[in-house]
């Protein structure tokens, strides 16, 4: 992702209203090609007005099952409506942030926005590749980026949630968990103390054993994070991976969000 985003303005609305409007999606595949919905599609390049440009690192597009799209145009993030019907996709009005970046040409974002909003685009996919093509022949080339694996990924804790609200965990906390599904265990840091426990993964949930931890004392904020994480153990949690984000949910509704920091192959 871009690390040189300079200024943040209020949300702006990109003029991507297509004549057919946005409908509830009724198809998620392109013939025998890849599934379109629920996939993190990295933008590889854009061919528009007879010119092909490589996309900035981090540019992506995603369409969910509820007719919503989200993504990154190269600098600014965007979201709005989308309709997938057979081998065509239509984007409704998209909202975008208004940041300026020193390493992303605004021309690329403008041309990408215009291409996505040029009416229904034809979908053509082979394997992990997907191309969106306008009636005028402009094309957006995409590649499916797989979800990070649960096993072997260092999951850095970013937020703790309860009662429908979430609180961010500062990066300096250093809380992280790594699951070894073959050995049926989890290990890592709670922010202050190290932890290990049994971890059996099955059918979308993880059964965590009684935790074994070191016995250090840290400042109040670290200990608060640690206590919240410890409540996950000695019980069962549901887990969901969305690209590079892991969400753990306990029976009492408490949640832990974490992002993939690194992978062990």
CSV table of C-alpha atoms in Angstrom, one decimal:
chain,number,residue,atom,x,y,z
A,1,UNK,CA,0.0,0.0,0.0
A,2,UNK,CA,1.1,3.6,-0.5
A,3,UNK,CA,2.8,5.1,2.5
A,4,UNK,CA,3.1,8.7,1.2
A,5,UNK,CA,-0.4,9.9,1.5
A,6,UNK,CA,-0.2,13.5,2.3
A,7,UNK,CA,-3.5,15.1,3.0
A,8,UNK,CA,-7.0,13.9,3.8
A,9,UNK,CA,-10.0,15.8,2.7
A,10,UNK,CA,-13.7,15.2,3.2
A,11,UNK,CA,-15.3,12.3,1.3
A,12,UNK,CA,-15.9,13.3,-2.3
A,13,UNK,CA,-18.3,11.6,-4.8
A,14,UNK,CA,-16.9,10.4,-8.0
A,15,UNK,CA,-19.2,10.8,-11.0
A,16,UNK,CA,-19.6,7.0,-11.7
A,17,UNK,CA,-23.4,6.9,-12.1
A,18,UNK,CA,-24.2,4.4,-14.9
A,19,UNK,CA,-27.5,4.4,-16.8
A,20,UNK,CA,-28.6,1.0,-15.7
A,21,UNK,CA,-28.1,1.8,-12.0
A,22,UNK,CA,-27.0,-0.7,-9.4
A,23,UNK,CA,-29.0,-3.8,-8.7
A,24,UNK,CA,-28.8,-6.6,-6.3
A,25,UNK,CA,-26.1,-9.0,-7.7
A,26,UNK,CA,-27.4,-12.3,-8.9
A,27,UNK,CA,-24.3,-13.9,-10.2
A,28,UNK,CA,-20.8,-14.4,-8.8
A,29,UNK,CA,-19.0,-16.2,-11.5
A,30,UNK,CA,-17.9,-15.7,-15.1
A,31,UNK,CA,-18.7,-18.8,-17.0
A,32,UNK,CA,-16.1,-21.4,-16.0
A,33,UNK,CA,-13.7,-18.6,-14.9
A,34,UNK,CA,-13.1,-17.3,-11.4
A,35,UNK,CA,-15.6,-16.2,-8.8
A,36,UNK,CA,-16.1,-12.5,-9.0
A,37,UNK,CA,-17.5,-11.7,-5.6
A,38,UNK,CA,-15.8,-11.9,-2.3
A,39,UNK,CA,-12.4,-11.7,-3.9
A,40,UNK,CA,-9.6,-9.2,-3.4
A,41,UNK,CA,-8.7,-8.2,-7.0
A,42,UNK,CA,-5.4,-6.4,-7.3
A,43,UNK,CA,-5.4,-3.9,-10.2
A,44,UNK,CA,-2.5,-4.8,-12.5
A,45,UNK,CA,-2.9,-2.2,-15.3
A,46,UNK,CA,-5.4,0.0,-17.1
A,47,UNK,CA,-5.7,0.4,-20.8
A,48,UNK,CA,-7.8,3.5,-21.6
A,49,UNK,CA,-7.7,6.1,-24.5
A,50,UNK,CA,-5.2,3.9,-26.3
A,51,UNK,CA,-2.7,4.1,-23.4
A,52,UNK,CA,-1.7,1.3,-21.0
A,53,UNK,CA,-0.5,2.2,-17.5
A,54,UNK,CA,0.6,0.0,-14.7
A,55,UNK,CA,-1.4,0.4,-11.5
A,56,UNK,CA,0.2,1.8,-8.3
A,57,UNK,CA,1.1,-0.8,-5.6
A,58,UNK,CA,-1.9,-1.5,-3.5
A,59,UNK,CA,-4.7,-0.6,-6.0
A,60,UNK,CA,-7.5,-3.2,-5.7
A,61,UNK,CA,-11.2,-3.8,-6.2
A,62,UNK,CA,-13.6,-6.0,-4.3
A,63,UNK,CA,-17.3,-6.8,-4.7
A,64,UNK,CA,-19.3,-8.4,-1.9
A,65,UNK,CA,-22.5,-10.5,-1.9
A,66,UNK,CA,-24.6,-7.5,-1.0
A,67,UNK,CA,-24.1,-5.5,-4.1
A,68,UNK,CA,-21.4,-3.3,-2.6
A,69,UNK,CA,-17.9,-2.6,-3.9
A,70,UNK,CA,-14.8,-1.3,-2.1
A,71,UNK,CA,-11.3,-0.7,-3.2
A,72,UNK,CA,-8.2,1.5,-3.6
A,73,UNK,CA,-7.7,3.6,-6.7
A,74,UNK,CA,-4.0,3.8,-6.1
A,75,UNK,CA,-4.0,6.5,-3.5
A,76,UNK,CA,-7.6,7.1,-2.4
A,77,UNK,CA,-10.0,4.4,-1.1
A,78,UNK,CA,-13.5,4.1,-2.6
A,79,UNK,CA,-16.8,2.4,-2.0
A,80,UNK,CA,-20.2,2.2,-3.6
A,81,UNK,CA,-22.7,0.0,-5.4
A,82,UNK,CA,-22.1,-2.8,-7.9
A,83,UNK,CA,-24.2,-5.2,-9.8
A,84,UNK,CA,-22.9,-8.4,-11.4
A,85,UNK,CA,-25.3,-10.1,-13.9
A,86,UNK,CA,-24.0,-12.9,-15.9
A,87,UNK,CA,-20.9,-11.7,-17.7
A,88,UNK,CA,-21.4,-8.0,-17.0
A,89,UNK,CA,-20.7,-5.7,-14.1
A,90,UNK,CA,-22.1,-2.2,-13.5
A,91,UNK,CA,-20.8,0.2,-10.9
A,92,UNK,CA,-23.2,2.8,-9.4
A,93,UNK,CA,-22.1,6.0,-7.6
A,94,UNK,CA,-18.8,5.5,-5.8
A,95,UNK,CA,-17.6,7.6,-2.9
A,96,UNK,CA,-13.8,8.3,-2.6
A,97,UNK,CA,-11.5,9.9,-0.1
A,98,UNK,CA,-9.8,13.1,-1.2
A,99,UNK,CA,-6.2,12.5,-0.4
A,100,UNK,CA,-3.2,13.7,-2.4
A,101,UNK,CA,-0.2,11.3,-2.8
A,102,UNK,CA,3.3,12.2,-3.9
A,103,UNK,CA,3.9,8.9,-5.7
A,104,UNK,CA,0.5,8.2,-7.4
A,105,UNK,CA,-0.4,10.2,-10.5
A,106,UNK,CA,-3.9,11.7,-10.2
A,107,UNK,CA,-4.3,11.0,-13.9
A,108,UNK,CA,-4.4,7.2,-13.2
A,109,UNK,CA,-7.1,7.5,-10.6
A,110,UNK,CA,-9.1,9.8,-12.9
A,111,UNK,CA,-8.9,7.4,-15.8
A,112,UNK,CA,-9.6,4.3,-13.6
A,113,UNK,CA,-12.7,6.0,-12.2
A,114,UNK,CA,-13.9,7.0,-15.6
A,115,UNK,CA,-13.4,3.4,-17.0
A,116,UNK,CA,-15.2,1.8,-14.1
A,117,UNK,CA,-18.1,4.2,-14.5
A,118,UNK,CA,-18.4,3.8,-18.3
A,119,UNK,CA,-21.5,1.7,-18.1
A,120,UNK,CA,-21.8,-2.1,-17.9
A,121,UNK,CA,-18.3,-3.7,-18.4
A,122,UNK,CA,-17.8,-7.2,-19.8
A,123,UNK,CA,-16.2,-9.7,-17.5
A,124,UNK,CA,-13.7,-12.2,-18.9
A,125,UNK,CA,-11.8,-14.4,-16.5
A,126,UNK,CA,-9.2,-17.3,-16.8
A,127,UNK,CA,-7.8,-18.9,-13.7
A,128,UNK,CA,-6.9,-16.1,-11.3
A,129,UNK,CA,-7.1,-13.3,-13.9
A,130,UNK,CA,-10.0,-11.1,-14.7
A,131,UNK,CA,-10.5,-8.3,-17.2
A,132,UNK,CA,-13.2,-5.7,-17.2
A,133,UNK,CA,-13.8,-4.2,-20.7
A,134,UNK,CA,-16.0,-1.2,-21.7
A,135,UNK,CA,-17.9,-1.1,-25.0
A,136,UNK,CA,-15.2,1.2,-26.3
A,137,UNK,CA,-12.5,-1.4,-25.6
A,138,UNK,CA,-10.9,0.2,-22.5
A,139,UNK,CA,-9.8,-2.5,-20.1
A,140,UNK,CA,-8.9,-3.0,-16.4
A,141,UNK,CA,-6.7,-6.0,-15.8
A,142,UNK,CA,-7.0,-7.7,-12.4
A,143,UNK,CA,-5.4,-10.6,-10.5
A,144,UNK,CA,-6.9,-12.5,-7.7
A,145,UNK,CA,-4.9,-12.1,-4.5
A,146,UNK,CA,-5.5,-15.1,-2.1
A,147,UNK,CA,-6.4,-14.8,1.5
A,148,UNK,CA,-3.5,-15.1,3.9
A,149,UNK,CA,-3.4,-18.6,5.4
A,150,UNK,CA,-4.4,-19.1,9.1
A,151,UNK,CA,-1.4,-21.4,9.6
A,152,UNK,CA,2.1,-19.9,9.8
A,153,UNK,CA,1.0,-16.2,9.5
A,154,UNK,CA,2.0,-13.8,12.3
A,155,UNK,CA,-1.3,-12.1,13.0
A,156,UNK,CA,-0.7,-8.7,14.6
A,157,UNK,CA,-3.7,-7.6,16.8
A,158,UNK,CA,-5.1,-4.3,15.6
A,159,UNK,CA,-8.5,-4.0,17.4
A,160,UNK,CA,-10.5,-5.3,20.3
A,161,UNK,CA,-14.3,-5.3,20.2
A,162,UNK,CA,-17.3,-5.7,22.5
A,163,UNK,CA,-21.0,-4.6,22.5
A,164,UNK,CA,-20.8,-3.5,18.9
A,165,UNK,CA,-17.8,-1.2,19.4
A,166,UNK,CA,-14.2,-1.7,18.6
A,167,UNK,CA,-11.1,-0.1,20.1
A,168,UNK,CA,-7.8,0.2,18.2
A,169,UNK,CA,-4.7,-1.5,19.6
A,170,UNK,CA,-1.6,0.6,19.0
A,171,UNK,CA,1.0,-1.1,16.8
A,172,UNK,CA,3.6,-0.6,19.5
A,173,UNK,CA,1.7,-3.0,21.7
A,174,UNK,CA,3.2,-5.8,19.7
A,175,UNK,CA,0.3,-8.3,20.4
A,176,UNK,CA,0.4,-11.1,17.9
A,177,UNK,CA,-0.7,-14.7,17.5
A,178,UNK,CA,0.7,-17.5,15.2
A,179,UNK,CA,-1.3,-20.7,14.6
A,180,UNK,CA,0.3,-24.0,13.9
A,181,UNK,CA,-2.5,-26.2,12.8
A,182,UNK,CA,-0.3,-29.3,12.3
A,183,UNK,CA,0.9,-29.1,15.9
A,184,UNK,CA,-2.6,-27.9,17.0
A,185,UNK,CA,-1.2,-25.0,19.0
A,186,UNK,CA,-1.0,-21.2,19.0
A,187,UNK,CA,1.8,-19.0,20.3
A,188,UNK,CA,2.7,-15.4,20.4
A,189,UNK,CA,2.6,-12.3,22.5
A,190,UNK,CA,-0.3,-10.8,24.5
A,191,UNK,CA,1.3,-7.4,24.4
A,192,UNK,CA,3.2,-8.0,27.7
A,193,UNK,CA,3.6,-11.7,28.2
A,194,UNK,CA,4.3,-14.5,25.8
A,195,UNK,CA,1.6,-17.2,25.4
A,196,UNK,CA,1.2,-20.7,24.2
A,197,UNK,CA,-1.8,-22.9,24.1
A,198,UNK,CA,-3.5,-25.8,22.3
A,199,UNK,CA,-5.5,-24.8,19.2
A,200,UNK,CA,-7.7,-27.2,17.2
A,201,UNK,CA,-9.1,-25.7,14.0
A,202,UNK,CA,-12.3,-27.2,12.6
A,203,UNK,CA,-15.4,-26.0,10.6
A,204,UNK,CA,-14.8,-22.3,10.9
A,205,UNK,CA,-13.9,-22.3,14.6
A,206,UNK,CA,-10.9,-22.7,16.8
A,207,UNK,CA,-10.9,-24.5,20.2
A,208,UNK,CA,-8.3,-22.9,22.3
A,209,UNK,CA,-6.8,-24.6,25.4
A,210,UNK,CA,-5.8,-23.2,28.7
A,211,UNK,CA,-3.0,-20.6,28.1
A,212,UNK,CA,0.5,-20.9,29.4
A,213,UNK,CA,2.1,-17.5,29.9
A,214,UNK,CA,5.2,-15.8,31.2
A,215,UNK,CA,4.7,-13.7,34.4
A,216,UNK,CA,5.9,-10.2,33.6
A,217,UNK,CA,4.1,-7.0,34.8
A,218,UNK,CA,3.7,-4.2,32.3
A,219,UNK,CA,1.9,-0.8,32.2
A,220,UNK,CA,-1.8,-0.5,32.5
A,221,UNK,CA,-2.6,-0.3,28.7
A,222,UNK,CA,-0.6,-3.4,27.9
A,223,UNK,CA,-2.2,-5.4,30.7
A,224,UNK,CA,-5.7,-4.3,29.5
A,225,UNK,CA,-5.0,-5.7,26.1
A,226,UNK,CA,-3.6,-8.8,27.6
A,227,UNK,CA,-6.6,-9.5,29.8
A,228,UNK,CA,-8.9,-9.1,26.8
A,229,UNK,CA,-6.9,-11.6,24.7
A,230,UNK,CA,-6.7,-14.1,27.6
A,231,UNK,CA,-10.5,-14.2,27.7
A,232,UNK,CA,-10.4,-15.9,24.3
A,233,UNK,CA,-8.6,-18.9,25.7
A,234,UNK,CA,-10.0,-22.1,27.3
A,235,UNK,CA,-13.0,-22.0,25.0
A,236,UNK,CA,-14.1,-21.9,21.4
A,237,UNK,CA,-14.0,-18.9,19.0
A,238,UNK,CA,-15.3,-18.5,15.5
A,239,UNK,CA,-12.7,-17.2,13.0
A,240,UNK,CA,-13.0,-15.5,9.6
A,241,UNK,CA,-10.2,-14.4,7.2
A,242,UNK,CA,-10.9,-11.6,4.8
A,243,UNK,CA,-7.9,-11.2,2.5
A,244,UNK,CA,-5.2,-10.3,5.1
A,245,UNK,CA,-7.5,-9.6,8.1
A,246,UNK,CA,-8.4,-12.2,10.7
A,247,UNK,CA,-11.4,-11.8,13.0
A,248,UNK,CA,-11.8,-14.0,16.1
A,249,UNK,CA,-15.2,-13.9,17.8
A,250,UNK,CA,-15.9,-15.5,21.3
A,251,UNK,CA,-19.2,-16.9,22.4
A,252,UNK,CA,-20.0,-13.8,24.4
A,253,UNK,CA,-19.5,-11.6,21.3
A,254,UNK,CA,-16.1,-10.2,22.0
A,255,UNK,CA,-13.9,-9.8,18.9
A,256,UNK,CA,-10.3,-9.6,18.1
A,257,UNK,CA,-9.1,-8.2,14.7
A,258,UNK,CA,-5.6,-8.9,13.5
A,259,UNK,CA,-3.7,-8.4,10.2
A,260,UNK,CA,-1.2,-10.6,8.5
A,261,UNK,CA,2.3,-9.2,9.3
A,262,UNK,CA,4.4,-11.9,7.7
A,263,UNK,CA,4.1,-15.5,6.5
A,264,UNK,CA,6.2,-18.6,7.2
A,265,UNK,CA,6.4,-20.9,4.3
